[in-house]
Short mmCIF file of C-alpha atoms in Angstrom, two decimals:
data_model
loop_
_atom_site.label_atom_id
_atom_site.label_comp_id
_atom_site.label_asym_id
_atom_site.label_seq_id
_atom_site.Cartn_x
_atom_site.Cartn_y
_atom_site.Cartn_z
CA MET A 24 0.00 0.00 0.00
CA ALA A 25 1.37 3.38 -0.97
CA ASP A 26 0.14 5.11 2.15
CA LYS A 27 0.67 2.45 4.80
CA ARG A 28 1.97 4.11 7.94
CA PHE A 29 3.66 1.18 9.74
CA VAL A 30 5.82 -1.00 7.58
CA VAL A 31 8.41 -3.77 7.86
CA THR A 32 10.22 -4.19 4.56
CA ASP A 33 13.33 -5.75 3.09
CA ALA A 34 13.72 -2.88 0.60
CA LEU A 35 15.97 0.16 1.01
CA ILE A 36 14.24 2.86 3.06
CA LYS A 37 14.44 6.64 2.96
CA ALA A 38 13.07 9.57 4.93
CA ASP A 39 11.34 11.62 2.24
CA PRO A 40 8.60 9.09 1.39
CA LEU A 41 7.49 9.18 5.04
CA VAL A 42 7.71 12.98 5.13
CA SER A 43 5.55 13.15 2.01
CA GLN A 44 2.97 10.85 3.60
CA LEU A 45 2.61 13.20 6.56
CA VAL A 46 2.63 16.58 4.84
CA MET A 47 -0.82 18.03 4.74
CA ALA A 48 -2.09 21.57 4.63
CA GLU A 49 -2.05 21.82 8.43
CA ALA A 50 1.26 20.09 9.18
CA GLY A 51 3.80 22.83 9.60
CA ALA A 52 6.55 20.66 11.03
CA VAL A 53 7.67 17.14 10.24
CA VAL A 54 10.55 15.60 12.14
CA THR A 55 12.28 12.35 11.31
CA PHE A 56 14.60 9.95 13.07
CA VAL A 57 16.84 7.94 10.73
CA GLY A 58 18.69 5.05 12.35
CA VAL A 59 21.82 4.04 10.46
CA VAL A 60 23.96 0.90 10.75
CA ARG A 61 27.20 1.82 12.50
CA GLY A 62 30.49 0.19 11.57
CA ASN A 63 31.58 -0.14 15.16
CA SER A 64 29.89 -1.74 18.17
CA GLU A 65 31.58 -1.63 21.56
CA GLY A 66 34.94 -1.45 19.83
CA ARG A 67 34.35 -4.32 17.41
CA GLN A 68 34.21 -3.79 13.66
CA VAL A 69 30.79 -4.72 12.31
CA LEU A 70 30.79 -6.36 8.87
CA HIS A 71 27.03 -6.20 8.45
CA LEU A 72 23.79 -6.69 10.37
CA GLU A 73 20.99 -9.22 9.97
CA TYR A 74 17.57 -7.93 11.03
CA GLU A 75 14.72 -10.36 11.62
CA ALA A 76 11.12 -9.41 12.42
CA TYR A 77 7.77 -10.80 13.39
CA PRO A 78 6.32 -8.51 10.78
CA GLU A 79 2.58 -8.71 11.46
CA MET A 80 3.07 -8.04 15.16
CA ALA A 81 5.83 -5.48 14.53
CA GLU A 82 3.49 -3.37 12.41
CA ALA A 83 0.73 -3.66 15.04
CA VAL A 84 3.14 -2.61 17.81
CA MET A 85 4.33 0.35 15.72
CA GLN A 86 0.72 1.46 15.45
CA GLN A 87 0.35 1.08 19.22
CA ILE A 88 3.42 3.31 19.69
CA ALA A 89 1.82 5.93 17.44
CA GLU A 90 -1.28 5.83 19.63
CA GLU A 91 0.85 6.22 22.76
CA VAL A 92 2.57 9.24 21.19
CA ARG A 93 -0.69 10.94 20.22
CA ALA A 94 -2.16 10.29 23.67
CA ARG A 95 0.84 11.95 25.36
CA TRP A 96 1.35 14.76 22.83
CA PRO A 97 -2.05 15.71 21.41
CA ASP A 98 -0.40 18.25 19.07
CA VAL A 99 1.19 15.39 17.14
CA GLN A 100 -0.95 14.76 14.10
CA GLU A 101 0.48 11.81 12.23
CA VAL A 102 3.10 9.15 12.83
CA ALA A 103 4.78 6.84 10.32
CA ILE A 104 7.37 4.15 11.06
CA THR A 105 9.26 1.96 8.61
CA HIS A 106 11.80 -0.67 9.66
CA ARG A 107 13.98 -2.60 7.29
CA VAL A 108 14.84 -6.28 7.74
CA GLY A 109 17.28 -8.70 6.15
CA ARG A 110 20.97 -8.06 5.60
CA LEU A 111 22.00 -4.43 6.08
CA GLU A 112 25.40 -3.01 5.30
CA VAL A 113 27.20 -0.35 7.34
CA GLY A 114 25.80 3.09 6.51
CA GLU A 115 22.41 1.79 5.41
CA THR A 116 19.20 2.94 7.06
CA ALA A 117 17.53 0.48 9.43
CA VAL A 118 14.60 2.57 10.66
CA VAL A 119 12.82 5.80 9.85
CA ILE A 120 10.27 7.43 12.15
CA ALA A 121 8.38 10.54 11.06
CA LEU A 122 6.01 12.71 13.11
CA SER A 123 4.00 15.71 12.03
CA ALA A 124 2.49 18.57 14.00
CA ALA A 125 1.06 21.97 13.23
CA HIS A 126 3.62 23.62 15.49
CA ARG A 127 7.02 22.74 16.78
CA PRO A 128 7.25 22.35 20.52
CA SER A 129 5.82 18.86 20.91
CA VAL A 130 7.58 17.02 18.18
CA PHE A 131 11.09 16.69 19.55
CA ASP A 132 10.16 14.93 22.79
CA ALA A 133 7.59 12.87 20.91
CA LEU A 134 10.19 11.74 18.40
CA HIS A 135 12.58 10.80 21.20
CA TYR A 136 9.85 8.78 22.91
CA ALA A 137 8.90 7.05 19.67
CA ILE A 138 12.38 5.77 18.86
CA ASP A 139 12.91 4.64 22.46
CA ARG A 140 9.66 2.66 22.31
CA VAL A 141 10.53 1.17 18.93
CA LYS A 142 13.76 -0.14 20.43
CA GLU A 143 11.97 -1.41 23.56
CA ILE A 144 8.90 -3.24 22.32
CA VAL A 145 8.76 -3.80 18.55
CA PRO A 146 9.47 -7.49 17.82
CA ILE A 147 12.51 -6.98 15.61
CA TRP A 148 15.92 -8.52 16.26
CA LYS A 149 19.40 -7.55 15.19
CA LYS A 150 22.38 -9.86 14.75
CA GLU A 151 25.78 -8.22 14.54
CA VAL A 152 28.20 -10.04 12.29
CA TRP A 153 31.92 -9.50 12.93
CA ALA A 154 34.95 -11.06 11.24
CA ASP A 155 35.19 -13.63 14.06
CA GLY A 156 31.60 -14.28 15.08
CA SER A 157 28.12 -12.90 15.48
CA GLU A 158 25.59 -12.16 18.22
CA TRP A 159 21.97 -11.12 18.67
CA LYS A 160 22.04 -7.66 20.25
CA SER A 161 19.49 -5.90 22.40
CA GLU A 162 19.50 -2.62 24.29
CA GLN A 163 17.15 -4.03 26.89
CA MET B 1 -15.78 -35.97 24.63
CA LEU B 2 -12.33 -34.89 25.82
CA LEU B 3 -11.49 -34.92 29.50
CA LYS B 4 -9.40 -32.20 31.09
CA GLY B 5 -5.76 -33.04 30.63
CA GLU B 6 -6.24 -34.64 27.27
CA ILE B 7 -4.81 -33.03 24.14
CA SER B 8 -7.47 -30.69 22.86
CA VAL B 9 -5.65 -27.45 21.99
CA ILE B 10 -3.24 -27.03 19.12
CA VAL B 11 -1.45 -23.70 18.82
CA LYS B 12 0.99 -22.41 16.27
CA LEU B 13 4.28 -21.46 17.94
CA LYS B 14 6.57 -18.99 16.22
CA LEU B 15 10.16 -18.56 17.36
CA PHE B 16 12.46 -15.72 16.36
CA ALA B 17 16.13 -14.81 16.38
CA ALA B 18 18.04 -16.50 19.22
CA SER B 19 15.00 -18.57 20.25
CA ARG B 20 14.59 -19.81 16.68
CA GLU B 21 18.22 -20.85 16.59
CA ILE B 22 17.98 -22.69 19.92
CA ALA B 23 14.80 -24.54 18.93
CA GLY B 24 16.09 -25.24 15.44
CA SER B 25 12.82 -24.12 13.88
CA GLY B 26 10.91 -20.89 13.34
CA GLU B 27 7.46 -22.41 13.52
CA THR B 28 5.96 -25.53 15.12
CA LEU B 29 2.54 -26.81 16.12
CA GLU B 30 2.23 -27.46 19.84
CA SER B 31 -0.39 -29.75 21.36
CA LEU B 32 -1.61 -28.88 24.83
CA PRO B 33 -4.20 -30.12 27.28
CA ASP B 34 -7.50 -28.29 27.53
CA ALA B 35 -7.28 -25.10 29.65
CA ALA B 36 -3.50 -24.97 29.34
CA THR B 37 -2.01 -21.53 29.96
CA LEU B 38 0.83 -19.73 28.29
CA ARG B 39 2.88 -20.60 31.37
CA ASP B 40 2.30 -24.30 30.69
CA LEU B 41 3.57 -23.88 27.13
CA ARG B 42 6.56 -21.90 28.34
CA ASP B 43 7.47 -24.59 30.87
CA LYS B 44 7.18 -27.26 28.20
CA LEU B 45 9.47 -25.26 25.92
CA PHE B 46 12.03 -24.56 28.63
CA ALA B 47 12.09 -28.28 29.48
CA ALA B 48 12.69 -29.19 25.85
CA TYR B 49 15.25 -26.43 25.26
CA PRO B 50 16.90 -25.42 28.52
CA ASP B 51 18.92 -22.67 26.82
CA LEU B 52 15.67 -20.82 26.13
CA GLY B 53 15.33 -20.28 29.87
CA ASN B 54 18.45 -18.09 29.85
CA LEU B 55 17.16 -15.75 27.17
CA ARG B 56 14.66 -13.60 29.11
CA VAL B 57 12.00 -14.35 26.51
CA GLN B 58 8.54 -12.82 26.48
CA PHE B 59 5.51 -14.34 24.79
CA ALA B 60 2.81 -12.90 22.60
CA VAL B 61 -0.54 -14.49 21.82
CA ASN B 62 -2.23 -13.46 18.60
CA ARG B 63 0.34 -10.68 18.15
CA ALA B 64 -0.07 -8.98 21.51
CA TYR B 65 2.05 -9.23 24.65
CA VAL B 66 -0.02 -11.05 27.29
CA SER B 67 0.27 -12.45 30.79
CA LEU B 68 1.59 -15.97 31.35
CA ASP B 69 -1.79 -16.76 32.94
CA THR B 70 -3.51 -16.43 29.56
CA VAL B 71 -5.44 -19.57 28.70
CA LEU B 72 -4.58 -20.78 25.22
CA GLU B 73 -7.29 -21.51 22.68
CA ASP B 74 -7.16 -23.89 19.78
CA GLY B 75 -5.68 -22.10 16.77
CA ASP B 76 -3.90 -19.37 18.76
CA GLU B 77 -0.68 -17.97 17.34
CA VAL B 78 1.91 -17.90 20.12
CA ALA B 79 5.25 -16.16 19.62
CA CYS B 80 8.43 -16.63 21.62
CA ILE B 81 10.05 -13.19 21.75
CA PRO B 82 13.65 -12.84 22.92
CA PRO B 83 14.90 -9.37 23.86
CA VAL B 84 14.19 -7.15 20.87
CA GLY B 85 16.87 -5.12 19.10
CA GLY B 86 15.20 -2.97 16.50
CA GLY B 87 16.21 0.55 15.62
CA MET C 21 28.69 22.16 -4.42
CA ALA C 22 27.40 18.68 -3.81
CA ASP C 23 28.48 18.56 -0.21
CA LYS C 24 27.83 22.10 0.96
CA ARG C 25 26.33 21.99 4.43
CA PHE C 26 24.59 25.39 4.66
CA VAL C 27 22.58 26.36 1.64
CA VAL C 28 20.02 28.94 0.52
CA THR C 29 18.39 27.84 -2.71
CA ASP C 30 15.38 28.54 -4.89
CA ALA C 31 15.09 24.88 -5.87
CA LEU C 32 12.78 22.30 -4.27
CA ILE C 33 14.37 20.81 -1.14
CA LYS C 34 14.12 17.36 0.43
CA ALA C 35 15.34 15.63 3.57
CA ASP C 36 17.20 12.62 2.17
CA PRO C 37 20.01 14.54 0.45
CA LEU C 38 20.90 16.10 3.81
CA VAL C 39 20.64 12.74 5.56
CA SER C 40 22.97 11.22 2.96
CA GLN C 41 25.50 14.02 3.51
CA LEU C 42 25.65 13.24 7.22
CA VAL C 43 25.69 9.45 7.17
CA MET C 44 29.13 8.15 7.91
CA ALA C 45 30.35 4.95 9.46
CA GLU C 46 30.10 6.40 12.96
CA ALA C 47 26.78 8.25 12.68
CA GLY C 48 24.18 5.95 14.14
CA ALA C 49 21.39 8.49 14.30
CA VAL C 50 20.35 11.28 11.97
CA VAL C 51 17.39 13.47 12.83
CA THR C 52 15.74 15.98 10.56
CA PHE C 53 13.37 18.89 10.93
CA VAL C 54 11.29 19.62 7.85
CA GLY C 55 9.38 22.92 7.90
CA VAL C 56 6.39 22.94 5.58
CA VAL C 57 4.28 25.86 4.34
CA ARG C 58 0.94 25.77 6.12
CA GLY C 59 -2.28 26.79 4.39
CA ASN C 60 -3.53 28.67 7.39
CA SER C 61 -2.00 31.44 9.47
CA GLU C 62 -3.86 32.83 12.46
CA GLY C 63 -7.13 31.89 10.82
CA ARG C 64 -6.36 33.38 7.40
CA GLN C 65 -6.04 31.25 4.30
CA VAL C 66 -2.53 31.51 2.86
CA LEU C 67 -2.33 31.47 -0.95
CA HIS C 68 1.45 31.18 -1.05
CA LEU C 69 4.58 32.50 0.65
CA GLU C 70 7.43 34.61 -0.68
CA TYR C 71 10.77 33.98 1.03
CA GLU C 72 13.61 36.44 0.64
CA ALA C 73 17.15 35.97 1.96
CA TYR C 74 20.47 37.69 2.40
CA PRO C 75 22.02 34.50 1.15
CA GLU C 76 25.72 35.02 1.87
CA MET C 77 25.02 36.06 5.45
CA ALA C 78 22.26 33.45 5.89
CA GLU C 79 24.69 30.64 5.04
CA ALA C 80 27.29 32.10 7.42
CA VAL C 81 24.74 32.37 10.23
CA MET C 82 23.61 28.78 9.62
CA GLN C 83 27.21 27.70 10.07
CA GLN C 84 27.38 29.73 13.28
CA ILE C 85 24.28 27.91 14.53
CA ALA C 86 25.95 24.57 13.76
CA GLU C 87 28.93 25.67 15.85
CA GLU C 88 26.63 26.68 18.72
CA VAL C 89 24.96 23.26 18.56
CA ARG C 90 28.24 21.36 18.62
CA ALA C 91 29.53 23.48 21.49
CA ARG C 92 26.42 22.71 23.57
CA TRP C 93 26.00 19.07 22.53
CA PRO C 94 29.47 17.62 21.86
CA ASP C 95 27.93 14.29 20.80
CA VAL C 96 26.47 15.99 17.73
CA GLN C 97 28.79 15.24 14.83
CA GLU C 98 27.49 17.03 11.78
CA VAL C 99 24.87 19.65 10.99
CA ALA C 100 23.37 20.57 7.64
CA ILE C 101 20.77 23.27 6.96
CA THR C 102 19.05 24.13 3.69
CA HIS C 103 16.50 26.93 3.33
CA ARG C 104 14.46 27.56 0.23
CA VAL C 105 13.63 31.07 -1.05
CA GLY C 106 11.32 32.50 -3.67
CA ARG C 107 7.67 31.64 -4.08
CA LEU C 108 6.57 28.58 -2.09
CA GLU C 109 3.18 26.93 -2.35
CA VAL C 110 1.24 25.44 0.55
CA GLY C 111 2.64 22.00 1.42
CA GLU C 112 6.10 22.72 0.03
CA THR C 113 9.20 22.45 2.21
CA ALA C 114 10.78 25.73 3.33
CA VAL C 115 13.60 24.44 5.51
CA VAL C 116 15.38 21.19 6.31
CA ILE C 117 17.78 20.79 9.24
CA ALA C 118 19.68 17.55 9.75
CA LEU C 119 21.91 16.53 12.66
CA SER C 120 23.95 13.39 13.13
CA ALA C 121 25.30 11.73 16.25
CA ALA C 122 26.74 8.36 17.16
CA HIS C 123 24.03 7.86 19.76
CA ARG C 124 20.57 9.15 20.35
CA PRO C 125 20.15 11.17 23.50
CA SER C 126 21.62 14.48 22.36
CA VAL C 127 20.01 14.91 19.01
CA PHE C 128 16.44 15.77 19.91
CA ASP C 129 17.22 18.79 22.09
CA ALA C 130 19.92 19.84 19.64
CA LEU C 131 17.45 19.71 16.74
CA HIS C 132 14.93 21.76 18.71
CA TYR C 133 17.60 24.35 19.49
CA ALA C 134 18.75 24.49 15.87
CA ILE C 135 15.32 25.23 14.39
CA ASP C 136 14.62 27.83 17.08
CA ARG C 137 17.90 29.59 16.25
CA VAL C 138 17.23 29.41 12.52
CA LYS C 139 13.95 31.23 13.11
CA GLU C 140 15.60 33.75 15.43
CA ILE C 141 18.75 34.86 13.67
CA VAL C 142 19.10 33.70 10.06
CA PRO C 143 18.48 36.66 7.73
CA ILE C 144 15.55 35.21 5.81
CA TRP C 145 12.15 36.83 5.54
CA LYS C 146 8.71 35.46 4.81
CA LYS C 147 5.80 37.30 3.23
CA GLU C 148 2.40 35.69 3.59
CA VAL C 149 0.13 36.30 0.63
CA TRP C 150 -3.62 36.07 1.24
CA ALA C 151 -6.53 36.69 -1.15
CA ASP C 152 -6.89 40.25 0.23
CA GLY C 153 -3.35 41.31 1.05
CA SER C 154 0.09 40.30 2.21
CA GLU C 155 2.44 40.86 5.13
CA TRP C 156 6.03 40.16 6.20
CA LYS C 157 5.81 37.76 9.15
CA SER C 158 8.23 37.16 11.99
CA GLU C 159 8.07 35.07 15.13
CA GLN C 160 10.33 37.51 16.95
CA MET D 10 43.95 65.47 2.73
CA LEU D 11 40.42 65.00 4.06
CA LEU D 12 39.39 66.67 7.27
CA LYS D 13 37.21 64.86 9.80
CA GLY D 14 33.60 65.37 8.80
CA GLU D 15 34.22 65.32 5.09
CA ILE D 16 32.91 62.47 2.94
CA SER D 17 35.57 59.82 2.96
CA VAL D 18 33.75 56.54 3.49
CA ILE D 19 31.48 54.89 0.98
CA VAL D 20 29.64 51.74 2.08
CA LYS D 21 27.31 49.44 0.22
CA LEU D 22 23.93 49.31 1.96
CA LYS D 23 21.68 46.30 1.37
CA LEU D 24 18.02 46.40 2.38
CA PHE D 25 15.73 43.39 2.62
CA ALA D 26 12.04 42.53 2.83
CA ALA D 27 10.01 45.30 4.52
CA SER D 28 13.02 47.63 4.70
CA ARG D 29 13.65 47.17 0.97
CA GLU D 30 10.03 48.02 0.24
CA ILE D 31 10.14 51.15 2.42
CA ALA D 32 13.41 52.40 0.89
CA GLY D 33 12.31 51.47 -2.61
CA SER D 34 15.63 49.80 -3.35
CA GLY D 35 17.52 46.69 -2.27
CA GLU D 36 21.00 48.17 -2.61
CA THR D 37 22.46 51.69 -2.47
CA LEU D 38 25.83 53.31 -1.94
CA GLU D 39 25.97 55.55 1.13
CA SER D 40 28.56 58.27 1.64
CA LEU D 41 29.57 59.04 5.20
CA PRO D 42 32.06 61.23 7.00
CA ASP D 43 35.30 59.70 8.21
CA ALA D 44 34.92 57.80 11.51
CA ALA D 45 31.16 57.54 11.08
CA THR D 46 29.57 54.73 13.05
CA LEU D 47 26.80 52.35 12.18
CA ARG D 48 24.61 54.49 14.45
CA ASP D 49 25.29 57.50 12.24
CA LEU D 50 24.20 55.54 9.17
CA ARG D 51 21.12 54.27 10.95
CA ASP D 52 20.11 57.80 11.98
CA LYS D 53 20.59 59.02 8.41
CA LEU D 54 18.39 56.19 7.13
CA PHE D 55 15.68 56.75 9.71
CA ALA D 56 15.64 60.44 8.84
CA ALA D 57 15.25 59.66 5.15
CA TYR D 58 12.68 56.88 5.70
CA PRO D 59 10.83 57.42 8.98
CA ASP D 60 8.85 54.18 8.55
CA LEU D 61 12.10 52.24 8.93
CA GLY D 62 12.23 53.41 12.53
CA ASN D 63 9.09 51.45 13.31
CA LEU D 64 10.45 48.14 12.01
CA ARG D 65 12.81 47.09 14.84
CA VAL D 66 15.61 46.64 12.35
CA GLN D 67 19.06 45.30 13.18
CA PHE D 68 22.19 45.92 11.17
CA ALA D 69 25.00 43.69 9.99
CA VAL D 70 28.40 44.79 8.77
CA ASN D 71 30.23 42.47 6.44
CA ARG D 72 27.64 39.75 7.12
CA ALA D 73 27.85 39.73 10.91
CA TYR D 74 25.57 41.31 13.49
CA VAL D 75 27.54 44.10 15.17
CA SER D 76 27.08 46.92 17.67
CA LEU D 77 25.79 50.32 16.55
CA ASP D 78 29.11 51.74 17.80
CA THR D 79 31.00 49.97 15.03
CA VAL D 80 33.05 52.43 12.97
CA LEU D 81 32.38 51.96 9.26
CA GLU D 82 35.23 51.50 6.82
CA ASP D 83 35.30 52.36 3.17
CA GLY D 84 33.94 49.42 1.18
CA ASP D 85 32.00 47.84 4.06
CA GLU D 86 28.83 45.93 3.23
CA VAL D 87 26.10 47.09 5.60
CA ALA D 88 22.76 45.27 5.75
CA CYS D 89 19.48 46.55 7.15
CA ILE D 90 17.80 43.51 8.69
CA PRO D 91 14.15 43.70 9.69
CA PRO D 92 12.78 40.98 12.01
CA VAL D 93 13.60 37.69 10.36
CA GLY D 94 11.00 35.06 9.53
CA GLY D 95 12.77 31.99 8.24
CA GLY D 96 11.76 28.44 8.97
#
């Protein structure tokens, strides 16, 4: 679906498609968080990452996070979240979150909350692959 | 007619990431006695795969996080969810 | 210049080119602020906006803002700001700010600060055009 | 040799947005006596265009905001900056 707000995909992801989804006549501000694969994790060189998801539940949980955000920050109008899965190279985008609001003040805290919740509760897993091994990683 | 304790509930169990690797499979069918709870299924899994018990897994039923006291129904989709790492 | 960080332009602007500029092996998080022309201002219907700039000074002041941000939030690695000028229609993007950091916590406050400073000190002006008149608008 | 008070400094004055509309021009050359300050130029402008005085304008010299006490040099680029409205 062209206008689906909560998406797990194995395709390359970008910020502007989500921004475009959220821009309406009354949305004066759109903020995005773009999470990028880093080449270094706790001092070890990362060769690539493998992301795995429970996609149907992941998309439902993303929608739940959007509802949490709008409940806490009523000025936030729209939320869109896309997470990529499969093999990701260093420098590629793993997640994009976009929020829109008519005015600025709410969106920064709301964006911070949204990415924290994505990392806490969305059923997506990340395996770091190094030259000499690999490991499933979690911030929990 | 089935008596309590007989096999009467079959659920689909999905396993992901580290739990999938420990169990050797991403999806199985699990047969449980009538009125079995999520805790019963968890205990069965941990008995079969002791390493799962070290993972701090959560469980979801029909794509929502639920209490271990949840009674499982025939046809439920249960997911074994190790610590997530999205973002 | 393809990699210029602080730009005033009359061309359409998007978020992803700025994100791409800032993504490096050690930038785990990029956040963007996208300011969009609203169709309504204090209850009046806006037909379009006219942005005017003092471009050489505007780009210098944007760079000054980037230095302020990095001084206050040392975790912030890179900053890029692009502002469009000329006639902008409702729904078009007027400004994009992007910040990168290795880790998350700093970037949200830093992004908030950056857009506030852009609105406060960058020599760019905005004329709202309504059906029955027009006016230079400032938040100051 | 020029005596103090004679015209010896010529600066480029740029005007933007509302100030441009009031002055009727976006760029002029302004001749000032030696050792004239930005305040002197401002007062000259406000005398010529009284509506400018109602705008809460700031001034920049050579693309930086500076104090009204700044002494202007020949060839300086002075900008009249009404309240900005970017973003």
